[in-house]
Tab-separated table of C-alpha atoms and ligand atoms in Angstrom:
chain	number	residue	atom	x	y	z
A	10	MET	CA	11.795	5.973	25.762
A	11	SER	CA	9.191	6.207	23.005
A	12	LYS	CA	6.719	3.345	22.677
A	13	PRO	CA	6.823	1.205	19.542
A	14	LEU	CA	4.286	1.979	16.869
A	15	ILE	CA	1.450	-0.529	16.564
A	16	ILE	CA	0.272	-1.571	13.105
A	17	TRP	CA	-3.131	-3.269	13.143
A	18	THR	CA	-4.139	-5.845	10.583
A	19	TYR	CA	-6.425	-8.882	10.353
A	20	ASP	CA	-5.646	-11.980	12.401
A	21	TRP	CA	-5.894	-14.083	9.242
A	22	VAL	CA	-6.716	-13.803	5.545
A	23	PRO	CA	-7.276	-16.736	3.162
A	24	GLY	CA	-4.248	-18.426	1.621
A	25	GLY	CA	-3.891	-20.329	-1.654
A	26	GLU	CA	-4.426	-19.273	-5.280
A	27	GLY	CA	-5.116	-15.533	-5.610
A	28	SER	CA	-4.529	-15.043	-1.881
A	29	PRO	CA	-4.269	-11.484	-0.572
A	30	ARG	CA	-1.295	-12.531	1.565
A	31	GLY	CA	1.592	-10.224	0.748
A	32	TYR	CA	-0.879	-7.586	-0.502
A	33	VAL	CA	-2.934	-6.625	2.568
A	34	CYS	CA	-2.515	-2.878	3.020
A	35	ASP	CA	-0.777	-3.153	6.387
A	36	ILE	CA	2.263	-3.864	4.213
A	37	ARG	CA	2.420	-0.152	3.402
A	38	LEU	CA	3.024	0.677	7.040
A	39	ARG	CA	5.321	-2.271	7.743
A	40	TRP	CA	7.355	-1.299	4.688
A	41	ALA	CA	7.551	2.384	5.696
A	42	CYS	CA	8.699	1.443	9.211
A	43	GLU	CA	11.325	-0.884	7.765
A	44	GLU	CA	12.598	1.835	5.417
A	45	ALA	CA	12.747	4.393	8.197
A	46	GLY	CA	14.036	2.104	10.953
A	47	LEU	CA	10.979	2.844	13.113
A	48	GLU	CA	10.243	0.291	15.819
A	49	TYR	CA	6.825	-1.327	15.466
A	50	GLU	CA	4.637	-4.202	16.574
A	51	VAL	CA	1.844	-5.846	14.619
A	52	ARG	CA	-1.480	-6.651	16.267
A	53	SER	CA	-4.689	-7.965	14.837
A	54	VAL	CA	-8.452	-7.713	14.755
A	55	PRO	CA	-10.632	-10.679	13.701
A	56	PHE	CA	-11.097	-11.052	9.959
A	57	ASP	CA	-14.349	-12.976	10.297
A	58	LYS	CA	-16.150	-11.193	13.118
A	59	ARG	CA	-15.636	-7.467	12.775
A	60	GLY	CA	-17.108	-6.097	15.968
A	61	PRO	CA	-17.885	-2.616	17.272
A	62	GLU	CA	-14.363	-2.218	18.647
A	63	HIS	CA	-12.954	-2.610	15.141
A	64	PHE	CA	-15.471	-0.177	13.620
A	65	ALA	CA	-14.702	2.317	16.385
A	66	ARG	CA	-11.105	2.396	15.134
A	67	GLN	CA	-11.738	1.961	11.399
A	68	PRO	CA	-15.246	3.145	10.469
A	69	PHE	CA	-15.345	0.908	7.367
A	70	GLY	CA	-14.217	-2.226	9.209
A	71	GLN	CA	-11.036	-2.352	7.131
A	72	VAL	CA	-7.339	-2.552	7.926
A	73	PRO	CA	-4.796	-1.158	8.462
A	74	PHE	CA	-4.820	1.341	11.244
A	75	LEU	CA	-1.954	2.695	13.289
A	76	GLU	CA	-1.353	3.603	16.903
A	77	ASP	CA	1.425	5.938	17.891
A	78	ASP	CA	1.725	6.655	21.599
A	79	GLY	CA	-1.921	7.609	22.143
A	80	ILE	CA	-2.635	8.758	18.587
A	81	ALA	CA	-4.854	6.432	16.542
A	82	ILE	CA	-5.065	6.877	12.792
A	83	PHE	CA	-6.842	4.940	10.017
A	84	GLU	CA	-6.499	5.001	6.190
A	85	SER	CA	-3.195	3.655	4.928
A	86	GLY	CA	-2.345	6.938	3.176
A	87	ALA	CA	-2.976	8.997	6.301
A	88	ALA	CA	-1.005	6.551	8.439
A	89	LEU	CA	1.827	6.574	5.901
A	90	LEU	CA	1.982	10.364	5.962
A	91	HIS	CA	1.990	10.223	9.740
A	92	LEU	CA	5.034	7.942	9.550
A	93	ALA	CA	6.612	10.235	6.953
A	94	GLY	CA	6.327	13.003	9.527
A	95	LYS	CA	8.599	10.952	11.768
A	96	SER	CA	11.361	10.252	9.275
A	97	GLU	CA	13.081	12.250	6.578
A	98	ILE	CA	13.810	8.948	4.827
A	99	LEU	CA	10.138	8.853	3.826
A	100	MET	CA	9.650	12.555	3.078
A	101	PRO	CA	12.233	15.309	2.623
A	102	ARG	CA	11.973	18.266	4.978
A	103	ASP	CA	12.554	20.999	2.392
A	104	ARG	CA	9.300	22.645	1.293
A	105	GLN	CA	9.572	21.650	-2.362
A	106	GLY	CA	10.492	18.027	-1.644
A	107	ALA	CA	7.747	17.709	0.972
A	108	ALA	CA	5.140	19.195	-1.387
A	109	GLU	CA	6.162	16.851	-4.211
A	110	THR	CA	5.971	13.841	-1.901
A	111	LEU	CA	2.561	14.863	-0.644
A	112	GLN	CA	1.150	15.430	-4.132
A	113	TRP	CA	2.366	12.031	-5.372
A	114	VAL	CA	1.076	10.224	-2.294
A	115	ILE	CA	-2.348	11.683	-3.021
A	116	ALA	CA	-1.956	10.908	-6.746
A	117	ALA	CA	-1.183	7.258	-5.940
A	118	LEU	CA	-4.398	7.029	-3.942
A	119	ASN	CA	-6.721	9.372	-5.724
A	120	SER	CA	-5.643	9.193	-9.367
A	121	MET	CA	-4.240	5.670	-9.657
A	122	GLU	CA	-5.766	3.453	-6.972
A	123	MET	CA	-9.187	5.010	-7.474
A	124	VAL	CA	-9.012	3.549	-11.000
A	125	THR	CA	-7.048	0.323	-10.473
A	126	VAL	CA	-9.256	-0.979	-7.659
A	127	PRO	CA	-12.644	-0.579	-9.393
A	128	TRP	CA	-11.107	-1.880	-12.667
A	129	TRP	CA	-9.799	-4.944	-10.815
A	130	PHE	CA	-13.095	-5.422	-8.972
A	131	ILE	CA	-15.254	-5.228	-12.102
A	132	GLY	CA	-12.812	-7.625	-13.769
A	133	LEU	CA	-13.737	-10.296	-11.226
A	134	SER	CA	-17.140	-10.632	-12.881
A	135	THR	CA	-16.422	-9.452	-16.463
A	136	GLU	CA	-13.084	-10.692	-17.720
A	137	LYS	CA	-13.886	-9.256	-21.186
A	138	ASP	CA	-15.136	-5.776	-22.027
A	139	ASN	CA	-14.345	-4.208	-18.688
A	140	PRO	CA	-16.004	-0.774	-18.953
A	141	LEU	CA	-13.077	0.803	-17.090
A	142	GLU	CA	-10.449	-0.459	-19.568
A	143	ALA	CA	-9.933	2.884	-21.329
A	144	TRP	CA	-9.808	4.817	-18.064
A	145	MET	CA	-7.212	2.406	-16.717
A	146	ALA	CA	-5.142	2.608	-19.928
A	147	SER	CA	-5.216	6.380	-19.877
A	148	ARG	CA	-3.964	6.651	-16.287
A	149	LEU	CA	-1.155	4.151	-16.875
A	150	GLU	CA	-0.119	5.850	-20.139
A	151	HIS	CA	0.209	9.192	-18.394
A	152	LEU	CA	2.221	7.752	-15.537
A	153	GLU	CA	4.401	5.861	-18.020
A	154	LYS	CA	5.371	9.228	-19.571
A	155	VAL	CA	6.358	10.601	-16.165
A	156	LEU	CA	8.437	7.582	-15.192
A	157	ALA	CA	10.081	7.290	-18.600
A	158	THR	CA	12.027	10.441	-17.761
A	159	ARG	CA	12.929	9.903	-14.119
A	160	GLU	CA	13.667	7.305	-11.515
A	161	TRP	CA	11.522	8.588	-8.637
A	162	LEU	CA	8.213	10.420	-8.391
A	163	ALA	CA	9.241	13.150	-5.974
A	164	ALA	CA	12.253	15.069	-4.779
A	165	GLY	CA	14.736	13.158	-6.940
A	166	ARG	CA	14.949	10.250	-4.529
A	167	PHE	CA	12.927	7.452	-2.917
A	168	THR	CA	10.039	8.723	-0.798
A	169	ALA	CA	6.768	7.460	0.682
A	170	ALA	CA	5.187	8.374	-2.664
A	171	ASP	CA	7.192	5.681	-4.465
A	172	LEU	CA	6.340	3.163	-1.771
A	173	LEU	CA	2.642	3.816	-2.212
A	174	MET	CA	2.634	4.069	-6.013
A	175	ALA	CA	4.611	0.833	-6.345
A	176	ASP	CA	2.251	-0.891	-3.937
A	177	VAL	CA	-0.718	0.188	-6.069
A	178	LEU	CA	0.973	-0.913	-9.319
A	179	ARG	CA	2.446	-4.236	-8.179
A	180	VAL	CA	-0.946	-5.979	-7.949
A	181	PRO	CA	-0.501	-8.893	-10.397
A	182	LYS	CA	-3.483	-8.087	-12.624
A	183	VAL	CA	-2.497	-4.432	-12.805
A	184	ARG	CA	1.064	-5.431	-13.725
A	185	ARG	CA	-0.236	-7.553	-16.586
A	186	PHE	CA	-2.266	-4.674	-18.044
A	187	GLY	CA	-0.809	-3.400	-21.324
A	188	THR	CA	2.848	-2.777	-22.088
A	189	PHE	CA	4.435	-0.096	-19.972
A	190	PRO	CA	8.212	-0.618	-19.808
A	191	ALA	CA	8.951	2.355	-17.552
A	192	LEU	CA	6.261	1.296	-15.081
A	193	ARG	CA	7.492	-2.273	-15.130
A	194	SER	CA	11.061	-1.287	-14.400
A	195	TYR	CA	9.883	1.214	-11.730
A	196	VAL	CA	7.864	-1.406	-9.860
A	197	ASP	CA	10.684	-3.972	-10.164
A	198	ARG	CA	13.178	-1.439	-8.837
A	199	ILE	CA	11.090	-0.327	-5.890
A	200	CYS	CA	10.022	-3.855	-4.963
A	201	ALA	CA	13.664	-4.987	-4.989
A	202	ARG	CA	14.280	-2.859	-1.896
A	203	PRO	CA	15.202	-4.973	1.154
A	204	ALA	CA	12.618	-3.155	3.298
A	205	PHE	CA	9.835	-4.232	0.946
A	206	LYS	CA	11.023	-7.815	0.914
A	207	LYS	CA	11.172	-7.904	4.714
A	208	ALA	CA	7.684	-6.393	5.054
A	209	LYS	CA	6.217	-8.808	2.523
A	210	ASP	CA	7.892	-11.897	4.001
A	211	ASP	CA	6.814	-10.864	7.499
A	212	GLN	CA	3.203	-10.366	6.428
A	213	ILE	CA	3.072	-13.750	4.702
A	214	ALA	CA	4.617	-15.398	7.781
A	215	TYR	CA	2.118	-13.604	10.055
A	216	PHE	CA	-0.890	-15.054	8.231
A	217	ALA	CA	0.775	-18.465	7.846
A	218	ALA	CA	1.260	-18.567	11.625
A	219	ALA	CA	-2.507	-18.056	11.971
A	220	ASP	CA	-3.066	-21.147	9.790
A	221	ALA	CA	-0.806	-23.081	12.121
A	222	ARG	CA	-2.794	-21.921	15.185
A	223	SER	CA	-6.182	-23.017	13.785
B	572	GSH	N1	-8.727	3.145	1.785
B	572	GSH	C1	-8.329	2.120	2.705
B	572	GSH	C2	-8.506	0.778	2.033
B	572	GSH	C3	-8.112	-0.309	2.967
B	572	GSH	C4	-8.456	-1.663	2.395
B	572	GSH	O1	-8.904	-1.808	1.240
B	572	GSH	N2	-8.252	-2.658	3.235
B	572	GSH	C5	-8.530	-4.018	2.840
B	572	GSH	C6	-7.342	-4.894	3.112
B	572	GSH	S1	-6.020	-4.388	2.052
B	572	GSH	C7	-9.691	-4.483	3.697
B	572	GSH	O2	-9.695	-4.322	4.888
B	572	GSH	N3	-10.669	-5.092	3.006
B	572	GSH	C8	-11.833	-5.631	3.636
B	572	GSH	C9	-13.032	-4.792	3.434
B	572	GSH	O3	-12.997	-3.815	2.689
B	572	GSH	O4	-14.040	-5.123	4.053
B	572	GSH	C10	-6.879	2.308	3.142
B	572	GSH	O5	-6.065	2.694	2.292
B	572	GSH	O6	-6.571	2.077	4.324
């Protein structure tokens, strides 16, 4: 019998206004496992004291990372693609569908998130005149054009690429940026999936249980 996958996250993250609960990137892997029906457990590393053991598994001291029967893998995108290799639900097996999924997974990380995260981060200190405003607008405008003409990013159906793109775009401040009806309906549609709801509820409950323990 194969061993369950292990998704590693923090043991706790702050709650309250603007809390990251429900947004910590382990959700990408929980969500993928839920979509694909892959058995998994969640384990944690300390949020406050990130020791050498954590850095040995994630060189930047971040989460998530994944363990799969002796294979250890960090970076949410890499771990997601690893999971996609285990289930056709996440990535079609035909060459064209697989290539499209792969390109949009990388686009979510390297064309969208590489803009949304720095834009969001700079916005913490400069609410007005964010120097990345135009860059952000341009990326969203281009994606809006793509999603105005189709329901999914790749292969004509839900894939890991939609999971990742929606996770990048659902961040509340990103959602409030500009007026992009196709993006709005895309994110609503993808986040209405039961697997997302389960992953999100479970993550929130996981961190709430840590509050109860302390
Ligand atoms: N590129 C990384 C980013 C992971 C990331 O940003 N993790 C956040 C939680 S969602 C984190 O650990 N932040 C704490 C830190 O950067 O020190 C990935 O996709 O796995």
